[in-house]
Short mmCIF file of C-alpha atoms in Angstrom, two decimals:
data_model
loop_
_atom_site.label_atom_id
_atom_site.label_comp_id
_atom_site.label_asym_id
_atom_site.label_seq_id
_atom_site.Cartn_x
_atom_site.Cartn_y
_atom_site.Cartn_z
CA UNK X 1 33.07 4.78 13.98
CA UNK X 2 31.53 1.62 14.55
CA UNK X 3 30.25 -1.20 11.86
CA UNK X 4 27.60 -3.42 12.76
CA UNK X 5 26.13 -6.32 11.23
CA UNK X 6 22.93 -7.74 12.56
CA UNK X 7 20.91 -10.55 11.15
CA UNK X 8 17.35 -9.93 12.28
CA UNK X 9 15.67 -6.10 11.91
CA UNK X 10 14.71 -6.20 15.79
CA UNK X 11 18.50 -5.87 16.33
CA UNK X 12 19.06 -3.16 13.38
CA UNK X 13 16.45 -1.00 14.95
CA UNK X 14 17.68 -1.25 18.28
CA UNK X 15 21.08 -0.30 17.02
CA UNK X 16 20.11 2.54 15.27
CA UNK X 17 17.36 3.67 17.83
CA UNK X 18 20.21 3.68 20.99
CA UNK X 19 22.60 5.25 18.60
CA UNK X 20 23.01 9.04 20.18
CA UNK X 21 25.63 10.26 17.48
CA UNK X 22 25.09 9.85 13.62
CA UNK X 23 24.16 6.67 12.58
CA UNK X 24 23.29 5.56 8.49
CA UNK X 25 22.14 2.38 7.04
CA UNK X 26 24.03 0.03 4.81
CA UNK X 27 22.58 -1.39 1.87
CA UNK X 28 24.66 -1.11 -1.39
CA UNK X 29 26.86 1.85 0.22
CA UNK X 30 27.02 3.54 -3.59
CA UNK X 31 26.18 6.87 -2.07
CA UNK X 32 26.91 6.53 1.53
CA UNK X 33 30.36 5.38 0.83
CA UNK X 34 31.30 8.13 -1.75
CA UNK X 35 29.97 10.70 1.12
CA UNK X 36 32.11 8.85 3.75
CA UNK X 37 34.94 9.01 1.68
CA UNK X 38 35.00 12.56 0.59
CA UNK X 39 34.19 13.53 4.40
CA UNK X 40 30.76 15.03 3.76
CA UNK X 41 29.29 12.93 6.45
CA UNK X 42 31.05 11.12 9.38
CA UNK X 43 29.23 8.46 10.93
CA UNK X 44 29.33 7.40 14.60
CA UNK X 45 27.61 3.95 13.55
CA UNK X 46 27.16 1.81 10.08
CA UNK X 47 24.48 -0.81 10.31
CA UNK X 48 24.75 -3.07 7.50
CA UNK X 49 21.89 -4.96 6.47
CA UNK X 50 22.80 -7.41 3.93
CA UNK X 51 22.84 -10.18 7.14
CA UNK X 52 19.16 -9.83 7.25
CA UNK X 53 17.83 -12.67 5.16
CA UNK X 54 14.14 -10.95 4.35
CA UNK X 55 16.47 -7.84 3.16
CA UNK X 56 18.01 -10.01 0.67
CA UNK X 57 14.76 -11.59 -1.33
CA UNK X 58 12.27 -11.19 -4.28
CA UNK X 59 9.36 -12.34 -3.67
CA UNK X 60 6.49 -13.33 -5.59
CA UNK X 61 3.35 -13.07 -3.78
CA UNK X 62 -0.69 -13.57 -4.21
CA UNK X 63 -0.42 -9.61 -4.59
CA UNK X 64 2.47 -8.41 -6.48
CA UNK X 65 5.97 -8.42 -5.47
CA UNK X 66 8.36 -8.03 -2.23
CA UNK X 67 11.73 -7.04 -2.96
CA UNK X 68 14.19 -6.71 -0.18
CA UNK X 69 16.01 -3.38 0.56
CA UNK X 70 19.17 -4.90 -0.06
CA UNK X 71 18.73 -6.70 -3.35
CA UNK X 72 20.92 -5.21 -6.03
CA UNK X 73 19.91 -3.73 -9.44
CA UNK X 74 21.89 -6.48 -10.99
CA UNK X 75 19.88 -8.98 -9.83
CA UNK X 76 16.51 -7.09 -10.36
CA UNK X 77 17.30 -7.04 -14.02
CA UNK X 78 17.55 -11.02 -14.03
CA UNK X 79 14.72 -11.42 -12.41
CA UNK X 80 13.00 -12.56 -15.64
CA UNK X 81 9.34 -12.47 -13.59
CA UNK X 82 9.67 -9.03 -12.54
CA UNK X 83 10.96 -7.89 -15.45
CA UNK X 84 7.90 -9.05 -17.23
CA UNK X 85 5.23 -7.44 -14.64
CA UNK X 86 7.32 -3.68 -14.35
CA UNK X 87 9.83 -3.47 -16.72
CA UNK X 88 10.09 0.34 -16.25
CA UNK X 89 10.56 -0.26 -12.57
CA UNK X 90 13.46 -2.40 -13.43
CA UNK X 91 14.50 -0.48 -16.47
CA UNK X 92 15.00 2.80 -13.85
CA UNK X 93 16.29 0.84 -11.96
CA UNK X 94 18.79 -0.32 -13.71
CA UNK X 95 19.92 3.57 -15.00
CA UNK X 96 21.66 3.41 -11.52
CA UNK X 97 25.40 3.97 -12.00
CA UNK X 98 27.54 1.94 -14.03
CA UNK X 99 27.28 -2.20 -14.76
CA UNK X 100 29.46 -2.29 -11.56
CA UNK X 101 27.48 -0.03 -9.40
CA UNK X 102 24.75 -2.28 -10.44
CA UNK X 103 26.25 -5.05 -8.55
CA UNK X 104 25.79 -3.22 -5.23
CA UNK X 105 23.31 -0.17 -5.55
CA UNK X 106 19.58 -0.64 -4.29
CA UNK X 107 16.46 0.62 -4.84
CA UNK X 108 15.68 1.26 -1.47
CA UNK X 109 18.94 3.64 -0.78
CA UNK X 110 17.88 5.26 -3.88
CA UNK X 111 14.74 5.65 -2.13
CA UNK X 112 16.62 6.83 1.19
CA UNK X 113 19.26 9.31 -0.56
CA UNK X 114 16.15 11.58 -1.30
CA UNK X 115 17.60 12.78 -4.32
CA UNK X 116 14.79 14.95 -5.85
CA UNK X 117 16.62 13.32 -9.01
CA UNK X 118 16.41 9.66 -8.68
CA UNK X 119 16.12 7.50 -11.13
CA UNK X 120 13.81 4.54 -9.49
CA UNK X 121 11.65 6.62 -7.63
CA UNK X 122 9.38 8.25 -10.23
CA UNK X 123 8.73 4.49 -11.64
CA UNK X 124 8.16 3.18 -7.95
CA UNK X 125 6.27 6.13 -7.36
CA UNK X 126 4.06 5.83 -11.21
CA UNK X 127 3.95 2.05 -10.10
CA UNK X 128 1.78 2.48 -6.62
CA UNK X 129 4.47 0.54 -4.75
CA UNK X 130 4.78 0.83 -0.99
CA UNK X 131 7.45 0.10 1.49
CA UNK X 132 7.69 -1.88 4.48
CA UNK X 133 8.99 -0.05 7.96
CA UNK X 134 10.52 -1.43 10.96
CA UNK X 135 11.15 0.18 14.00
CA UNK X 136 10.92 0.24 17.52
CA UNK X 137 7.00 0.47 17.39
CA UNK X 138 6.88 -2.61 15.13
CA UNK X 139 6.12 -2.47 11.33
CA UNK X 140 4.06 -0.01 9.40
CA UNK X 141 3.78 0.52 5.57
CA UNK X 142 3.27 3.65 3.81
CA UNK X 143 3.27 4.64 0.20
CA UNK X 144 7.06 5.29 -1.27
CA UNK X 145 6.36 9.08 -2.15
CA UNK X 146 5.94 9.54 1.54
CA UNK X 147 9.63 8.44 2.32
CA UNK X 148 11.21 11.73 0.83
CA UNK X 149 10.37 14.91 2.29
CA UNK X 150 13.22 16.86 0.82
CA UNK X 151 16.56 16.72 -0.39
CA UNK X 152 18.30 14.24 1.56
CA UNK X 153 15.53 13.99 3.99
CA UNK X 154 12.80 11.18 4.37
CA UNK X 155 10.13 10.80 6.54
CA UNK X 156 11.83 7.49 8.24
CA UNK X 157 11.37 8.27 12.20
CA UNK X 158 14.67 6.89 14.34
CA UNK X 159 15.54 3.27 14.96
CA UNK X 160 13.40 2.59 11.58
CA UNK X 161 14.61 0.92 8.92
CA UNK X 162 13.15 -0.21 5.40
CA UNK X 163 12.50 -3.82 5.09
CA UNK X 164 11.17 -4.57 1.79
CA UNK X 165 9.64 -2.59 -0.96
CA UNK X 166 5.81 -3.55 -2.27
CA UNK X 167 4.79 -3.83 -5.86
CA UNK X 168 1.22 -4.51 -6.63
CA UNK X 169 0.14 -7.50 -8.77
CA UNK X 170 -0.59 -5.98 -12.35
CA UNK X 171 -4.32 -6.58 -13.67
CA UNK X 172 -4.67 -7.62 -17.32
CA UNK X 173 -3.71 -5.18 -20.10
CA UNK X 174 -1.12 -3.27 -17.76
CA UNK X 175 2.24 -1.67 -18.32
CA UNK X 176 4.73 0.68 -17.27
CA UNK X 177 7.87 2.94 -18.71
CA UNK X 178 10.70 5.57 -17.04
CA UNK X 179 12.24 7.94 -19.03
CA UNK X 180 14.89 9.98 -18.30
CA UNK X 181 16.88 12.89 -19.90
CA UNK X 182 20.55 13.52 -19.11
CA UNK X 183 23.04 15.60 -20.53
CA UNK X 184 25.23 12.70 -21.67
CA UNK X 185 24.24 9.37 -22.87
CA UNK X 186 25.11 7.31 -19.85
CA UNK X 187 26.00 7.69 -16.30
CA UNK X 188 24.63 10.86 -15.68
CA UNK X 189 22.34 12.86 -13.34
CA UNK X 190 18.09 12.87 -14.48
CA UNK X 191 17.73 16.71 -15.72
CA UNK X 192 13.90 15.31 -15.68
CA UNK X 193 12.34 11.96 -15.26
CA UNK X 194 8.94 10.58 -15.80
CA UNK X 195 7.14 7.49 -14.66
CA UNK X 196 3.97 6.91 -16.22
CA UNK X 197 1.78 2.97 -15.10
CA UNK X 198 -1.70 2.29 -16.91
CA UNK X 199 -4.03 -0.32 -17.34
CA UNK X 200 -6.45 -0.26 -20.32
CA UNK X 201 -9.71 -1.98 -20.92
CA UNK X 202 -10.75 -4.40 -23.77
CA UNK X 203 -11.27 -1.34 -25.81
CA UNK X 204 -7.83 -0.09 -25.18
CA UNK X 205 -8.97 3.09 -23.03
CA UNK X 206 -7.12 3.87 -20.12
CA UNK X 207 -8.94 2.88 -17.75
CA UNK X 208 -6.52 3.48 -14.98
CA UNK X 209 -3.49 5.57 -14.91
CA UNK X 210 -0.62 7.23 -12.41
CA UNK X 211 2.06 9.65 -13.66
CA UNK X 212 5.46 10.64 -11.88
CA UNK X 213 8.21 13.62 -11.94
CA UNK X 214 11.72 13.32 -11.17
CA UNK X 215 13.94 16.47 -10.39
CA UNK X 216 11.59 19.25 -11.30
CA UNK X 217 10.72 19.77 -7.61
CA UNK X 218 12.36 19.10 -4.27
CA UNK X 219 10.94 15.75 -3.89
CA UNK X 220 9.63 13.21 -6.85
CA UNK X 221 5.79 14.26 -7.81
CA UNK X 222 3.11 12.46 -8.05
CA UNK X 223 0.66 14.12 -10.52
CA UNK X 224 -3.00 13.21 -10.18
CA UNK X 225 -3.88 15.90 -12.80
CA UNK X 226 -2.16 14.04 -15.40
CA UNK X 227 -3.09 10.31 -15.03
CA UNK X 228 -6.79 12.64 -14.97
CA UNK X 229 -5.99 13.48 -18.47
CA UNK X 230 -5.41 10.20 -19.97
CA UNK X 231 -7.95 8.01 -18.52
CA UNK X 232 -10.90 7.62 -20.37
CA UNK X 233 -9.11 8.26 -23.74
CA UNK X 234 -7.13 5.82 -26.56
CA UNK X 235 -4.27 8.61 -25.75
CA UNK X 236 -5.35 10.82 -28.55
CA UNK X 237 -3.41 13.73 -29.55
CA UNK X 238 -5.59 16.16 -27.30
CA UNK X 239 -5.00 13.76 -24.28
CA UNK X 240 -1.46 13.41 -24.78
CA UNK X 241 -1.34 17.38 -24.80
CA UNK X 242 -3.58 17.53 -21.73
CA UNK X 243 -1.04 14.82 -20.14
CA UNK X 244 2.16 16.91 -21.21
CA UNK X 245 0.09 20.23 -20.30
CA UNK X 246 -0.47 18.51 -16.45
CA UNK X 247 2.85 17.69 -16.19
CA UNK X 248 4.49 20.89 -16.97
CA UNK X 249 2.40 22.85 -14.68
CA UNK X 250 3.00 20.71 -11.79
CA UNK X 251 6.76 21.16 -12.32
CA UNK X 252 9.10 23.82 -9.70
CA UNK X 253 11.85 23.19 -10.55
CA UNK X 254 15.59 25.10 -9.79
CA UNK X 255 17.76 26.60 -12.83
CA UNK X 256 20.92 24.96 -12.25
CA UNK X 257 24.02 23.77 -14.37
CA UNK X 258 21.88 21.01 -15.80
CA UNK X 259 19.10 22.95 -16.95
CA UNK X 260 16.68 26.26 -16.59
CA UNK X 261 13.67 26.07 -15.12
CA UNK X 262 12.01 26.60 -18.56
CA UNK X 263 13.76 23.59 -20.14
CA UNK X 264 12.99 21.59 -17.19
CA UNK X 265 9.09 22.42 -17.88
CA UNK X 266 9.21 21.89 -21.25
CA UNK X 267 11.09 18.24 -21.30
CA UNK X 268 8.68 17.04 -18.20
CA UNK X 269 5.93 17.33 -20.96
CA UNK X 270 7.68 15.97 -23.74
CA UNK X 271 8.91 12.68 -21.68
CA UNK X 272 5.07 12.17 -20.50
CA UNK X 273 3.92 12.10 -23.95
CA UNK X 274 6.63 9.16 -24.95
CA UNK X 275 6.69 7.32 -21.69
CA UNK X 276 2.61 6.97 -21.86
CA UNK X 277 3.07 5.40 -25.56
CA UNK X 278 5.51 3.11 -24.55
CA UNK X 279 3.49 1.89 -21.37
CA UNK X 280 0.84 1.70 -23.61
CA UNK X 281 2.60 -0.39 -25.93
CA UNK X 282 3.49 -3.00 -23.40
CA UNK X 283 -0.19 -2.66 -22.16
CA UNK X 284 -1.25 -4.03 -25.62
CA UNK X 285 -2.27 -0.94 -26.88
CA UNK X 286 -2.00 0.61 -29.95
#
């Protein structure tokens, strides 16, 4: 096996795209090093990016935010600027693992593990954010619920690399909230999550809204039908039902040692309903 460490992302694609055998990406190594240890996988080449100064940067910019696909969840959660414009991106973000996982997991590896069940993609995904590819062919950027395809599988062609993920800049009267539900109080695998973002108007209608699931389906969801069902309303009993009745029928989910299929359903809608008020909340609702 070799380990590489190159400084620029020309020479991380090249690595990767020349690469005939196996070859992963190093960011925080929290999964890819527990799968390289228990012999699931066995790379040919590890290209670790944390060399690669635009990898290792927040950014804030005239239109949101550019975090780098190395940064840590440690340091997202004292970045007090962030923080203020997503805290439920940083709050899922920050469900990653222990305090000392923290100091090396990513976003962006949770983004590339695919998990159906991970925690910062439903809030990246709720959030509108976007990532930043490199490759051979130059850069491209695409919309982060394109990046999984399946379990363990993204859309990421080879010699490509993630750079940086995108967040928007917020408009007035915004706010955002992840909520998860696992079977023990910490530490533990998401037998749902939902992401919900909204902006309201002076009147405190929605006026804007997106809406997320986490591991009710092989990869996270993005539900149109239920950020339909909120906007346009003070979220109102009957809205919140429509949002919670959205999100459980866009659930297909598995029955597995976690949970059935009809508990997975059920929870999806309940976690809408709480994760809308709290976005709300921070929005300046009522």
């Amino acid at each position: 096996m070799r380990y590489e460490r190159p400084t620029t992302l020309q020479a991380a694609s090249q690595l990767l795209a020349k690469e005939k055998g196996l070859a992963y990406v190093l960011a925080g190594g929290t999964d890819l090093l527990v799968r390289l240890r228990t012999g699931f996988i066995e790379p040919d080449l590890i290209v670790d990016i944390k060399r690669i100064a635009s990898t290792r940067t927040i950014a804030k910019t005239a239109t949101g935010f550019k975090i780098g696909a190395a940064v840590t969840g440690a340091e997202l959660g004292e970045n007090a600027a962030l923080k203020k414009a997503w805290p439920g991106v940083v709050e899922a973000a920050n469900l990653i693992g222990s305090k000392q996982v923290q100091g090396r997991a990513t976003m962006t590896g949770n983004l590339c593990n695919a998990s159906p069940a991970a925690d910062s993609v439903p809030a990246l995904v709720a959030a509108g954010a976007k990532v930043v590819i490199a490759g051979p062919k130059g850069k491209r950027t695409i919309p982060v619920e394109q990046v999984p395809v399946g379990p363990g599988k993204t859309s990421l062609k080879k010699g490509e690399i993630i750079e940086a993920i995108l967040l928007p800049k917020r408009p007035a009267k915004s706010g955002d909230a992840y909520l998860r539900f696992i079977p023990r109080t910490e530490m533990d695998i998401a037998v749902v999550g939902v992401g919900v973002s909204l902006t309201l108007d002076a009147k405190g209608v929605v006026k804007d809204a997106r809406v997320s699931l986490g591991a009710v389906a092989p990869t996270v969801l993005l539900v149109p039908a239920a950020a339909k069902a909120i906007i346009g309303t003070k979220l109102d009993a009957k809205a919140m039902d429509a949002l919670a009745a959205a999100c459980s029928a866009a659930c297909k989910p598995i029955d597995d040692k976690r949970g059935t299929k009809d508990y997975r359903i059920k929870v999806a809608g309940v976690l809408a309903k709480r994760a809308a008020k709290i976005a709300q909340q921070r929005a300046g609702g009522k």
